[in-house]
mmCIF file of C-alpha atoms in Angstrom:
data_model
loop_
_atom_site.group_PDB
_atom_site.id
_atom_site.type_symbol
_atom_site.label_atom_id
_atom_site.label_comp_id
_atom_site.label_asym_id
_atom_site.label_seq_id
_atom_site.Cartn_x
_atom_site.Cartn_y
_atom_site.Cartn_z
ATOM 1 C CA MET A 21 -20.727 18.650 -16.126
ATOM 2 C CA SER A 22 -21.165 15.603 -18.317
ATOM 3 C CA VAL A 23 -19.223 13.187 -20.442
ATOM 4 C CA THR A 24 -19.750 13.318 -24.202
ATOM 5 C CA ASP A 25 -21.667 10.445 -25.737
ATOM 6 C CA GLU A 26 -19.174 7.832 -26.938
ATOM 7 C CA VAL A 27 -19.184 4.168 -27.892
ATOM 8 C CA VAL A 28 -17.187 1.606 -25.885
ATOM 9 C CA LEU A 29 -16.735 -2.148 -25.894
ATOM 10 C CA CYS A 30 -17.448 -3.887 -22.613
ATOM 11 C CA PRO A 31 -14.193 -5.545 -21.452
ATOM 12 C CA GLN A 32 -16.120 -8.415 -19.834
ATOM 13 C CA CYS A 33 -18.700 -9.401 -22.484
ATOM 14 C CA ASP A 34 -17.629 -7.523 -25.678
ATOM 15 C CA LEU A 35 -20.994 -5.786 -26.099
ATOM 16 C CA THR A 36 -20.832 -2.501 -28.024
ATOM 17 C CA VAL A 37 -22.377 0.132 -25.773
ATOM 18 C CA LYS A 38 -23.113 3.818 -26.228
ATOM 19 C CA LEU A 39 -22.080 5.792 -23.167
ATOM 20 C CA PRO A 40 -24.806 8.198 -22.069
ATOM 21 C CA GLN A 41 -24.096 11.598 -20.616
ATOM 22 C CA ILE A 42 -22.855 10.848 -17.106
ATOM 23 C CA ALA A 43 -23.646 13.360 -14.386
ATOM 24 C CA GLU A 44 -21.326 13.890 -11.441
ATOM 25 C CA GLY A 45 -21.668 11.057 -8.943
ATOM 26 C CA ASP A 46 -23.113 8.608 -11.498
ATOM 27 C CA LYS A 47 -21.607 5.711 -13.423
ATOM 28 C CA ALA A 48 -22.320 3.879 -16.669
ATOM 29 C CA VAL A 49 -22.625 0.097 -16.545
ATOM 30 C CA CYS A 50 -22.886 -2.530 -19.252
ATOM 31 C CA PRO A 51 -26.577 -3.418 -19.768
ATOM 32 C CA ARG A 52 -25.680 -7.072 -20.318
ATOM 33 C CA CYS A 53 -23.096 -8.040 -17.667
ATOM 34 C CA HIS A 54 -23.383 -4.945 -15.415
ATOM 35 C CA THR A 55 -19.661 -4.176 -15.542
ATOM 36 C CA THR A 56 -18.829 -0.545 -14.744
ATOM 37 C CA LEU A 57 -17.662 1.100 -17.977
ATOM 38 C CA SER A 58 -17.047 4.643 -16.770
ATOM 39 C CA ALA A 59 -17.785 6.819 -13.769
ATOM 40 C CA ARG A 60 -17.999 10.532 -13.167
ATOM 41 C CA TRP A 61 -16.854 11.527 -9.690
ATOM 42 C CA VAL A 62 -17.321 14.897 -8.046
ATOM 43 C CA GLU A 63 -13.954 16.655 -8.499
ATOM 44 C CA PRO A 64 -12.635 13.782 -10.675
ATOM 45 C CA SER A 65 -9.022 14.982 -10.428
ATOM 46 C CA LEU A 66 -8.960 16.403 -6.917
ATOM 47 C CA GLN A 67 -10.525 13.398 -5.149
ATOM 48 C CA PRO A 68 -8.039 10.709 -6.255
ATOM 49 C CA VAL A 69 -5.085 13.074 -5.852
ATOM 50 C CA SER A 70 -6.041 14.117 -2.323
ATOM 51 C CA CYS A 71 -6.641 10.498 -1.323
ATOM 52 C CA ALA A 72 -3.369 9.316 -2.894
ATOM 53 C CA VAL A 73 -1.310 12.116 -1.278
ATOM 54 C CA SER A 74 -2.882 11.440 2.117
ATOM 55 C CA ALA A 75 -2.287 7.704 1.677
ATOM 56 C CA LEU A 76 1.422 8.258 0.992
ATOM 57 C CA ILE A 77 1.750 10.481 4.058
ATOM 58 C CA MET A 78 0.062 7.848 6.216
ATOM 59 C CA MET A 79 2.314 5.183 4.691
ATOM 60 C CA VAL A 80 5.427 7.108 5.745
ATOM 61 C CA PHE A 81 4.150 7.466 9.319
ATOM 62 C CA ALA A 82 3.171 3.780 9.365
ATOM 63 C CA ASN A 83 6.774 2.791 8.635
ATOM 64 C CA LEU A 84 8.517 5.227 10.987
ATOM 65 C CA PHE A 85 7.172 4.135 14.346
ATOM 66 C CA PRO A 86 6.435 0.860 16.196
ATOM 67 C CA PHE A 87 3.501 -0.990 14.673
ATOM 68 C CA ILE A 88 2.446 -3.560 17.297
ATOM 69 C CA ASN A 89 3.924 -4.856 20.558
ATOM 70 C CA MET A 90 3.652 -7.902 22.798
ATOM 71 C CA ARG A 91 4.491 -8.677 26.413
ATOM 72 C CA VAL A 92 4.919 -12.287 27.623
ATOM 73 C CA SER A 93 6.065 -13.140 31.176
ATOM 74 C CA GLY A 94 7.690 -9.735 31.581
ATOM 75 C CA ILE A 95 9.486 -9.900 28.217
ATOM 76 C CA TYR A 96 8.545 -7.032 25.899
ATOM 77 C CA ASN A 97 8.920 -6.944 22.124
ATOM 78 C CA GLN A 98 7.731 -4.537 19.445
ATOM 79 C CA ILE A 99 8.104 -4.336 15.681
ATOM 80 C CA ARG A 100 7.842 -1.786 12.923
ATOM 81 C CA LEU A 101 6.343 -2.620 9.544
ATOM 82 C CA ILE A 102 9.737 -2.635 7.869
ATOM 83 C CA GLU A 103 10.998 -5.227 10.374
ATOM 84 C CA ILE A 104 8.453 -7.860 9.272
ATOM 85 C CA PRO A 105 10.257 -8.751 5.996
ATOM 86 C CA GLN A 106 13.612 -8.449 7.798
ATOM 87 C CA ALA A 107 12.555 -11.172 10.239
ATOM 88 C CA MET A 108 11.545 -13.487 7.398
ATOM 89 C CA MET A 109 14.841 -12.863 5.616
ATOM 90 C CA ASN A 110 16.705 -13.738 8.807
ATOM 91 C CA ASP A 111 14.911 -17.097 8.755
ATOM 92 C CA ASP A 112 16.095 -17.703 5.164
ATOM 93 C CA TYR A 113 12.641 -17.006 3.716
ATOM 94 C CA ALA A 114 13.614 -14.160 1.432
ATOM 95 C CA SER A 115 10.864 -15.213 -0.996
ATOM 96 C CA LEU A 116 8.123 -14.570 1.571
ATOM 97 C CA ALA A 117 9.809 -11.314 2.570
ATOM 98 C CA SER A 118 9.849 -10.235 -1.078
ATOM 99 C CA LEU A 119 6.127 -10.944 -1.428
ATOM 100 C CA PHE A 120 5.418 -8.770 1.610
ATOM 101 C CA ILE A 121 7.557 -5.880 0.342
ATOM 102 C CA ILE A 122 6.091 -6.037 -3.164
ATOM 103 C CA PHE A 123 2.400 -6.524 -2.335
ATOM 104 C CA VAL A 124 2.135 -4.391 0.821
ATOM 105 C CA GLN A 125 4.701 -1.637 0.261
ATOM 106 C CA LEU A 126 6.144 -1.119 -3.224
ATOM 107 C CA ILE A 127 3.132 -1.677 -5.502
ATOM 108 C CA PRO A 128 0.704 0.432 -3.397
ATOM 109 C CA ALA A 129 3.256 3.258 -3.127
ATOM 110 C CA PHE A 130 3.956 3.212 -6.873
ATOM 111 C CA CYS A 131 0.248 3.238 -7.733
ATOM 112 C CA MET A 132 -0.411 6.214 -5.461
ATOM 113 C CA VAL A 133 2.451 8.185 -7.029
ATOM 114 C CA ALA A 134 1.236 7.309 -10.546
ATOM 115 C CA ILE A 135 -2.331 8.417 -9.730
ATOM 116 C CA ILE A 136 -1.043 11.749 -8.420
ATOM 117 C CA LEU A 137 1.129 12.474 -11.466
ATOM 118 C CA LEU A 138 -1.468 11.424 -14.039
ATOM 119 C CA CYS A 139 -4.487 13.081 -12.433
ATOM 120 C CA LEU A 140 -2.585 16.339 -11.949
ATOM 121 C CA LYS A 141 -1.429 16.119 -15.598
ATOM 122 C CA VAL A 142 2.155 16.800 -14.586
ATOM 123 C CA ARG A 143 4.398 17.527 -17.547
ATOM 124 C CA MET A 144 6.473 14.469 -18.365
ATOM 125 C CA PRO A 145 7.348 12.427 -21.455
ATOM 126 C CA HIS A 146 4.305 10.872 -23.107
ATOM 127 C CA ARG A 147 5.971 7.466 -23.005
ATOM 128 C CA LEU A 148 6.279 7.727 -19.210
ATOM 129 C CA LYS A 149 2.573 8.609 -18.914
ATOM 130 C CA VAL A 150 1.706 5.541 -20.962
ATOM 131 C CA ILE A 151 3.895 3.306 -18.804
ATOM 132 C CA MET A 152 2.277 4.648 -15.625
ATOM 133 C CA GLY A 153 -1.217 4.300 -17.036
ATOM 134 C CA ARG A 154 -0.542 0.701 -18.015
ATOM 135 C CA ALA A 155 1.088 -0.121 -14.689
ATOM 136 C CA ILE A 156 -1.719 1.222 -12.479
ATOM 137 C CA TYR A 157 -4.298 -1.274 -13.668
ATOM 138 C CA LEU A 158 -1.883 -4.153 -14.032
ATOM 139 C CA ALA A 159 -0.666 -3.639 -10.467
ATOM 140 C CA LYS A 160 -3.983 -2.770 -8.837
ATOM 141 C CA VAL A 161 -4.998 -6.389 -8.273
ATOM 142 C CA TRP A 162 -1.681 -7.063 -6.509
ATOM 143 C CA CYS A 163 -2.179 -4.329 -3.902
ATOM 144 C CA MET A 164 -2.878 -6.290 -0.724
ATOM 145 C CA VAL A 165 -2.813 -3.581 1.928
ATOM 146 C CA GLU A 166 -6.308 -4.315 3.234
ATOM 147 C CA ILE A 167 -5.622 -8.064 3.231
ATOM 148 C CA PHE A 168 -2.509 -7.544 5.332
ATOM 149 C CA LEU A 169 -4.501 -5.397 7.784
ATOM 150 C CA VAL A 170 -7.035 -8.223 8.248
ATOM 151 C CA GLY A 171 -4.087 -10.586 8.754
ATOM 152 C CA VAL A 172 -2.787 -8.318 11.519
ATOM 153 C CA LEU A 173 -6.164 -8.354 13.271
ATOM 154 C CA VAL A 174 -6.265 -12.151 13.049
ATOM 155 C CA SER A 175 -2.745 -12.230 14.535
ATOM 156 C CA PHE A 176 -3.966 -10.189 17.500
ATOM 157 C CA VAL A 177 -6.555 -12.823 18.359
ATOM 158 C CA LYS A 178 -4.013 -15.623 17.996
ATOM 159 C CA LEU A 179 -1.484 -13.891 20.264
ATOM 160 C CA MET A 180 -3.928 -12.953 23.017
ATOM 161 C CA ALA A 181 -3.657 -16.516 24.302
ATOM 162 C CA TYR A 182 0.070 -16.043 24.937
ATOM 163 C CA GLY A 183 0.401 -12.523 26.296
ATOM 164 C CA ASP A 184 -0.648 -8.877 26.200
ATOM 165 C CA ILE A 185 -0.938 -7.346 22.717
ATOM 166 C CA GLY A 186 -0.858 -3.639 22.015
ATOM 167 C CA ILE A 187 -0.797 -1.296 19.055
ATOM 168 C CA GLY A 188 1.969 1.194 18.376
ATOM 169 C CA PRO A 189 1.839 4.804 17.086
ATOM 170 C CA SER A 190 1.962 3.645 13.453
ATOM 171 C CA PHE A 191 -1.052 1.302 13.601
ATOM 172 C CA ILE A 192 -3.712 4.013 13.132
ATOM 173 C CA PRO A 193 -1.783 5.663 10.241
ATOM 174 C CA TYR A 194 -1.590 2.263 8.559
ATOM 175 C CA CYS A 195 -5.363 1.783 8.876
ATOM 176 C CA LEU A 196 -5.859 5.221 7.327
ATOM 177 C CA PHE A 197 -3.386 4.352 4.572
ATOM 178 C CA CYS A 198 -5.420 1.242 3.821
ATOM 179 C CA LEU A 199 -8.700 3.150 3.546
ATOM 180 C CA LEU A 200 -7.218 6.034 1.546
ATOM 181 C CA GLN A 201 -5.493 3.882 -1.056
ATOM 182 C CA VAL A 202 -8.708 1.909 -1.626
ATOM 183 C CA ARG A 203 -10.571 5.179 -2.093
ATOM 184 C CA ALA A 204 -7.910 6.542 -4.458
ATOM 185 C CA PHE A 205 -8.315 3.500 -6.721
ATOM 186 C CA GLN A 206 -12.097 3.781 -6.540
ATOM 187 C CA CYS A 207 -12.091 7.443 -7.631
ATOM 188 C CA THR A 208 -9.713 6.909 -10.556
ATOM 189 C CA ASP A 209 -11.777 6.081 -13.636
ATOM 190 C CA ARG A 210 -9.784 4.169 -16.246
ATOM 191 C CA TYR A 211 -11.735 5.425 -19.255
ATOM 192 C CA SER A 212 -11.465 9.099 -18.274
ATOM 193 C CA LEU A 213 -7.828 8.751 -17.233
ATOM 194 C CA TRP A 214 -6.767 7.414 -20.637
ATOM 195 C CA GLN A 215 -8.829 10.046 -22.422
ATOM 196 C CA SER A 216 -6.849 12.687 -20.518
ATOM 197 C CA ILE A 217 -3.533 11.056 -21.482
ATOM 198 C CA GLN A 218 -4.450 10.853 -25.175
ATOM 199 C CA PRO A 219 -7.758 10.641 -27.096
ATOM 200 C CA ALA A 220 -8.657 7.227 -28.445
ATOM 201 C CA PRO A 221 -7.627 6.562 -32.060
ATOM 202 C CA ALA A 222 -10.302 7.279 -34.670
ATOM 203 C CA LEU A 223 -12.106 4.435 -36.431
ATOM 204 C CA ASP A 224 -12.911 4.211 -40.126
ATOM 205 C CA LYS A 225 -16.499 3.234 -39.362
ATOM 206 C CA THR A 226 -18.982 3.900 -36.596
ATOM 207 C CA PRO A 227 -19.481 0.831 -34.388
ATOM 208 C CA GLN A 228 -22.995 -0.552 -34.257
ATOM 209 C CA THR A 229 -24.289 -0.705 -30.707
ATOM 210 C CA GLY A 230 -26.083 -3.686 -29.232
ATOM 211 C CA ILE A 231 -23.895 -6.385 -30.810
ATOM 212 C CA SER A 232 -20.466 -7.750 -30.021
ATOM 213 C CA GLY A 233 -17.310 -6.053 -31.233
ATOM 214 C CA MET A 234 -16.008 -9.318 -32.667
ATOM 215 C CA SER A 235 -18.992 -9.588 -35.032
ATOM 216 C CA GLN A 236 -18.075 -6.142 -36.422
ATOM 217 C CA GLY A 237 -14.379 -6.830 -36.843
ATOM 218 C CA LEU A 238 -13.489 -4.741 -33.803
ATOM 219 C CA ARG A 239 -11.621 -5.458 -30.601
ATOM 220 C CA LEU A 240 -11.017 -3.754 -27.287
ATOM 221 C CA CYS A 241 -7.588 -2.701 -26.076
ATOM 222 C CA PRO A 242 -7.278 -4.551 -22.741
ATOM 223 C CA CYS A 243 -5.287 -1.699 -21.242
ATOM 224 C CA CYS A 244 -6.751 1.666 -22.288
ATOM 225 C CA MET A 245 -10.222 0.568 -23.501
ATOM 226 C CA ALA A 246 -9.701 1.967 -27.014
ATOM 227 C CA ILE A 247 -11.741 0.366 -29.816
ATOM 228 C CA LEU A 248 -9.469 -0.950 -32.571
ATOM 229 C CA PRO A 249 -9.782 -2.958 -35.788
ATOM 230 C CA ALA A 250 -9.647 -6.686 -35.057
ATOM 231 C CA ASP A 251 -6.524 -7.177 -37.194
ATOM 232 C CA GLN A 252 -4.561 -4.370 -35.484
ATOM 233 C CA LYS A 253 -2.238 -6.026 -32.983
ATOM 234 C CA GLU A 254 -0.719 -2.998 -31.215
ATOM 235 C CA CYS A 255 -2.783 -0.197 -29.700
ATOM 236 C CA PRO A 256 -1.492 3.176 -31.007
ATOM 237 C CA ARG A 257 -2.439 4.891 -27.737
ATOM 238 C CA CYS A 258 -0.836 2.652 -25.097
ATOM 239 C CA GLN A 259 1.354 0.365 -27.259
ATOM 240 C CA THR A 260 -0.235 -2.736 -25.716
ATOM 241 C CA ASP A 261 -0.523 -5.854 -27.848
ATOM 242 C CA GLY A 262 -3.987 -7.331 -27.973
ATOM 243 C CA TYR A 263 -6.302 -9.689 -29.793
ATOM 244 C CA VAL A 264 -10.022 -10.168 -30.393
ATOM 245 C CA ARG A 265 -9.819 -12.920 -27.771
ATOM 246 C CA ARG A 266 -6.840 -13.759 -25.583
ATOM 247 C CA PRO A 267 -4.793 -16.428 -27.432
ATOM 248 C CA ASN A 268 -4.873 -19.863 -25.798
ATOM 249 C CA SER A 269 -6.804 -18.449 -22.858
ATOM 250 C CA LEU A 270 -8.309 -21.762 -21.783
ATOM 251 C CA GLN A 271 -5.039 -23.669 -22.224
ATOM 252 C CA TRP A 272 -3.119 -21.184 -20.077
ATOM 253 C CA THR A 273 -5.843 -21.113 -17.454
ATOM 254 C CA ILE A 274 -6.043 -24.896 -17.189
ATOM 255 C CA SER A 275 -2.238 -25.246 -17.052
ATOM 256 C CA LEU A 276 -1.976 -22.749 -14.204
ATOM 257 C CA LEU A 277 -4.926 -24.374 -12.448
ATOM 258 C CA VAL A 278 -3.366 -27.847 -12.609
ATOM 259 C CA THR A 279 -0.064 -26.466 -11.307
ATOM 260 C CA SER A 280 -1.809 -24.767 -8.384
ATOM 261 C CA ILE A 281 -3.666 -27.998 -7.521
ATOM 262 C CA ILE A 282 -0.377 -29.908 -7.516
ATOM 263 C CA LEU A 283 1.139 -27.342 -5.115
ATOM 264 C CA TYR A 284 -2.002 -27.126 -2.992
ATOM 265 C CA ILE A 285 -1.635 -30.712 -1.772
ATOM 266 C CA PRO A 286 1.818 -30.303 -0.131
ATOM 267 C CA ALA A 287 0.839 -26.784 0.991
ATOM 268 C CA ASN A 288 -1.811 -28.392 3.210
ATOM 269 C CA LEU A 289 0.259 -31.396 4.279
ATOM 270 C CA LEU A 290 3.535 -29.623 5.104
ATOM 271 C CA PRO A 291 3.884 -27.300 8.114
ATOM 272 C CA ILE A 292 3.380 -23.608 7.483
ATOM 273 C CA MET A 293 4.658 -22.458 10.874
ATOM 274 C CA VAL A 294 6.919 -23.644 13.685
ATOM 275 C CA THR A 295 6.162 -22.525 17.247
ATOM 276 C CA GLU A 296 9.018 -22.975 19.730
ATOM 277 C CA VAL A 297 7.982 -22.846 23.400
ATOM 278 C CA LEU A 298 10.629 -23.376 26.086
ATOM 279 C CA GLY A 299 12.933 -24.845 23.463
ATOM 280 C CA ASN A 300 10.387 -27.391 22.176
ATOM 281 C CA PRO A 301 9.486 -26.836 18.512
ATOM 282 C CA LEU A 302 5.940 -27.614 17.363
ATOM 283 C CA SER A 303 5.101 -27.648 13.664
ATOM 284 C CA SER A 304 1.557 -26.883 12.494
ATOM 285 C CA THR A 305 -0.237 -27.174 9.177
ATOM 286 C CA ILE A 306 -3.045 -24.891 7.986
ATOM 287 C CA MET A 307 -5.772 -27.208 9.249
ATOM 288 C CA ALA A 308 -3.979 -27.821 12.538
ATOM 289 C CA GLY A 309 -3.849 -24.064 13.111
ATOM 290 C CA VAL A 310 -7.576 -23.746 12.428
ATOM 291 C CA ILE A 311 -8.344 -26.538 14.904
ATOM 292 C CA LEU A 312 -6.057 -25.030 17.559
ATOM 293 C CA ILE A 313 -7.745 -21.618 17.327
ATOM 294 C CA TRP A 314 -11.163 -23.288 17.458
ATOM 295 C CA GLU A 315 -10.207 -25.208 20.603
ATOM 296 C CA ASP A 316 -9.015 -21.932 22.178
ATOM 297 C CA GLY A 317 -12.549 -20.588 21.782
ATOM 298 C CA SER A 318 -11.827 -18.041 19.014
ATOM 299 C CA TYR A 319 -14.561 -19.371 16.758
ATOM 300 C CA PRO A 320 -14.967 -16.334 14.437
ATOM 301 C CA VAL A 321 -11.207 -16.142 13.746
ATOM 302 C CA SER A 322 -11.029 -19.888 13.220
ATOM 303 C CA LEU A 323 -13.845 -19.634 10.668
ATOM 304 C CA VAL A 324 -12.164 -16.701 8.898
ATOM 305 C CA ILE A 325 -8.911 -18.629 8.474
ATOM 306 C CA PHE A 326 -10.733 -21.823 7.510
ATOM 307 C CA ILE A 327 -12.769 -20.021 4.857
ATOM 308 C CA ALA A 328 -9.848 -17.978 3.511
ATOM 309 C CA SER A 329 -7.255 -20.770 3.527
ATOM 310 C CA ILE A 330 -9.276 -23.933 2.869
ATOM 311 C CA VAL A 331 -12.731 -23.164 1.485
ATOM 312 C CA VAL A 332 -11.906 -20.233 -0.815
ATOM 313 C CA PRO A 333 -8.911 -21.823 -2.606
ATOM 314 C CA THR A 334 -10.788 -25.093 -3.080
ATOM 315 C CA LEU A 335 -13.968 -23.474 -4.376
ATOM 316 C CA LYS A 336 -11.933 -21.106 -6.537
ATOM 317 C CA MET A 337 -10.167 -24.005 -8.253
ATOM 318 C CA LEU A 338 -13.493 -25.763 -8.841
ATOM 319 C CA ALA A 339 -15.042 -22.549 -10.156
ATOM 320 C CA ILE A 340 -12.170 -21.897 -12.578
ATOM 321 C CA ALA A 341 -12.439 -25.451 -13.883
ATOM 322 C CA TRP A 342 -16.196 -25.015 -14.345
ATOM 323 C CA LEU A 343 -15.688 -21.705 -16.173
ATOM 324 C CA CYS A 344 -13.179 -23.309 -18.545
ATOM 325 C CA TYR A 345 -15.577 -26.166 -19.228
ATOM 326 C CA ASP A 346 -18.480 -23.821 -19.904
ATOM 327 C CA ALA A 347 -16.429 -21.542 -22.175
ATOM 328 C CA SER A 348 -15.132 -24.506 -24.188
ATOM 329 C CA ARG A 349 -18.633 -25.648 -25.207
ATOM 330 C CA ASP A 350 -18.745 -23.687 -28.467
ATOM 331 C CA GLY A 351 -21.841 -25.374 -29.790
ATOM 332 C CA ALA A 352 -23.955 -24.878 -26.687
ATOM 333 C CA ILE A 353 -26.441 -22.012 -26.810
ATOM 334 C CA LYS A 354 -27.404 -20.814 -23.365
ATOM 335 C CA SER A 355 -29.971 -18.361 -22.104
ATOM 336 C CA ARG A 356 -28.985 -14.912 -20.986
ATOM 337 C CA GLN A 357 -29.676 -15.892 -17.373
ATOM 338 C CA ASP A 358 -27.216 -18.790 -17.602
ATOM 339 C CA ARG A 359 -24.541 -16.529 -19.049
ATOM 340 C CA GLU A 360 -25.159 -13.955 -16.335
ATOM 341 C CA ARG A 361 -24.758 -16.629 -13.644
ATOM 342 C CA MET A 362 -21.464 -17.813 -15.126
ATOM 343 C CA HIS A 363 -20.246 -14.243 -15.385
ATOM 344 C CA LEU A 364 -21.183 -13.620 -11.747
ATOM 345 C CA MET A 365 -19.152 -16.682 -10.798
ATOM 346 C CA TYR A 366 -16.168 -15.266 -12.696
ATOM 347 C CA GLU A 367 -16.449 -11.923 -10.881
ATOM 348 C CA ILE A 368 -16.577 -13.679 -7.502
ATOM 349 C CA VAL A 369 -13.534 -15.792 -8.390
ATOM 350 C CA GLU A 370 -11.634 -12.693 -9.470
ATOM 351 C CA PHE A 371 -12.515 -10.807 -6.288
ATOM 352 C CA VAL A 372 -11.977 -13.394 -3.550
ATOM 353 C CA GLY A 373 -8.730 -14.914 -4.829
ATOM 354 C CA ARG A 374 -6.429 -12.384 -3.148
ATOM 355 C CA TRP A 375 -7.980 -12.879 0.290
ATOM 356 C CA SER A 376 -6.425 -16.294 0.706
ATOM 357 C CA MET A 377 -3.147 -14.461 1.389
ATOM 358 C CA ILE A 378 -4.430 -13.668 4.883
ATOM 359 C CA ASP A 379 -2.784 -16.769 6.377
ATOM 360 C CA VAL A 380 0.574 -15.914 4.777
ATOM 361 C CA PHE A 381 0.482 -12.403 6.230
ATOM 362 C CA VAL A 382 -0.557 -13.760 9.635
ATOM 363 C CA ILE A 383 2.548 -15.943 9.651
ATOM 364 C CA GLY A 384 4.678 -12.949 8.661
ATOM 365 C CA VAL A 385 3.375 -10.863 11.569
ATOM 366 C CA LEU A 386 3.711 -13.701 14.096
ATOM 367 C CA SER A 387 7.242 -14.626 13.039
ATOM 368 C CA ALA A 388 8.368 -10.991 13.293
ATOM 369 C CA LEU A 389 6.725 -10.191 16.636
ATOM 370 C CA VAL A 390 7.147 -13.424 18.590
ATOM 371 C CA ARG A 391 10.932 -13.478 19.020
ATOM 372 C CA MET A 392 11.584 -14.087 22.705
ATOM 373 C CA GLY A 393 14.411 -16.559 22.651
ATOM 374 C CA ARG A 394 13.786 -19.995 24.062
ATOM 375 C CA LEU A 395 10.735 -18.760 25.971
ATOM 376 C CA MET A 396 8.691 -18.483 22.782
ATOM 377 C CA SER A 397 9.477 -17.933 19.111
ATOM 378 C CA ILE A 398 7.569 -18.444 15.850
ATOM 379 C CA TYR A 399 9.115 -19.165 12.439
ATOM 380 C CA PRO A 400 7.629 -19.634 8.963
ATOM 381 C CA ASP A 401 7.971 -23.006 7.246
ATOM 382 C CA ILE A 402 7.915 -24.354 3.701
ATOM 383 C CA GLY A 403 4.117 -24.786 3.643
ATOM 384 C CA ALA A 404 3.633 -21.011 3.834
ATOM 385 C CA LEU A 405 5.688 -20.463 0.689
ATOM 386 C CA LEU A 406 3.838 -23.215 -1.193
ATOM 387 C CA PHE A 407 0.482 -21.794 -0.134
ATOM 388 C CA ALA A 408 1.498 -18.300 -1.284
ATOM 389 C CA LEU A 409 2.433 -19.778 -4.666
ATOM 390 C CA VAL A 410 -0.972 -21.470 -4.875
ATOM 391 C CA VAL A 411 -2.732 -18.144 -4.269
ATOM 392 C CA ILE A 412 -0.579 -16.340 -6.849
ATOM 393 C CA LEU A 413 -1.048 -19.052 -9.483
ATOM 394 C CA THR A 414 -4.839 -19.119 -9.061
ATOM 395 C CA MET A 415 -4.919 -15.323 -9.330
ATOM 396 C CA ILE A 416 -2.935 -15.472 -12.576
ATOM 397 C CA ALA A 417 -5.181 -18.286 -13.828
ATOM 398 C CA ALA A 418 -8.248 -16.070 -13.284
ATOM 399 C CA MET A 419 -6.495 -13.241 -15.129
ATOM 400 C CA MET A 420 -5.625 -15.464 -18.082
ATOM 401 C CA PHE A 421 -9.242 -16.567 -18.440
ATOM 402 C CA ASP A 422 -11.059 -14.410 -21.013
ATOM 403 C CA PRO A 423 -14.591 -13.787 -19.629
ATOM 404 C CA ARG A 424 -15.838 -12.803 -23.096
ATOM 405 C CA LEU A 425 -15.690 -16.498 -24.006
ATOM 406 C CA LEU A 426 -18.667 -17.036 -21.703
ATOM 407 C CA TRP A 427 -20.758 -14.752 -23.918
ATOM 408 C CA ASP A 428 -19.522 -16.009 -27.311
ATOM 409 C CA ARG A 429 -22.203 -18.029 -29.015
ATOM 410 C CA LYS A 430 -22.927 -18.624 -32.680
ATOM 411 C CA GLN A 431 -26.262 -16.861 -32.605
ATOM 412 C CA THR A 432 -26.547 -13.084 -33.025
ATOM 413 C CA ILE A 433 -27.420 -11.123 -29.930
ATOM 414 C CA THR A 434 -31.093 -10.249 -30.086
ATOM 415 C CA ASN A 435 -32.982 -7.183 -28.966
ATOM 416 C CA GLU A 436 -32.888 -8.477 -25.397
ATOM 417 C CA GLU A 437 -29.546 -6.672 -25.145
ATOM 418 C CA PRO A 438 -29.971 -2.875 -24.707
ATOM 419 C CA ASP A 439 -27.460 -0.786 -26.630
ATOM 420 C CA SER A 440 -26.980 1.984 -24.077
ATOM 421 C CA ALA A 441 -25.245 1.818 -20.726
ATOM 422 C CA GLY A 442 -27.287 2.151 -17.576
ATOM 423 C CA GLN A 443 -26.503 4.543 -14.789
#
């Protein structure tokens, strides 16, 4: 089986590319920025559906039974997944509880259901299909199941110094849920999915491959990947508003970046967690927690938290600022290698941003599990909320940045750019 030859615009660099015939198990990538444009999986409908159904089943089991347990000085405590946000709400941190419910439970569950309905081509109103198709890729970046799982593993290492830690019957189903939902997303090809919902609208002229869409008066729909005239604001297939380039992209990105920097300072200075041992409360900041774990001899975990909570946010902010500076230099003409390096930086920024939430999830697990009265209890503090806001704002800043600006230069793209996607 193969996919018919069609022309697409790369969503990352705006190059007009002719899709080759894609055999099962292969993918087509942009010859300029190497972004995956389309993929052809073996059993393209059955694979994502089976993974999504299995993920939902595992998610149900993961919420029904005890997740992890702890024993300290003869006192035993265990929690279920659903009790983690309840504990944070009891401590008047409903905002942190909401983030957990949304990122770890609701969004992943919704995306799995949407993948099942769309891939099976279940009969439903066309408008509902469009809404689901739009929501899957808007929500995908906010699915943090695997990040929460890493946070749980980090929590295990932290708690081993205080008592015996064990896993409950729902821990293995949750690990399977994590793997299956990642696989379901991986097997769901955006281009093919939208083609199955509705064919792309016809164009009055055939796009010329090997040059940018903007130079031809064309633009890409950011949602369904349809090619549209540059002056057409709304996509007729998915009803998403779009533009040749995202309006005020750099201004929005810089504003969000400055806001996140302002919040990042108190997020590191204020305590993120309060540990109460024998009635004596002890507040700790992010850096204090890293130092404490290091002194306990858990060097790998200390490095993971230090990198995720200190190094990654700092480097991400610097990288976003550098990207904005580079994209704003309209008159500068750079080599292809320079543009590729800047684009690689953007992809790294976009990928690693979510992983800074590890520390927030660690605090959520600790505050839910360690509830043993005056003997020992752990509570979240204001620094955790501020740090979560920093992560969210930097993620939105990366989303608002239009990577095509890195490739926009006044010269015409030469023959160094192939016009057909690689496989």
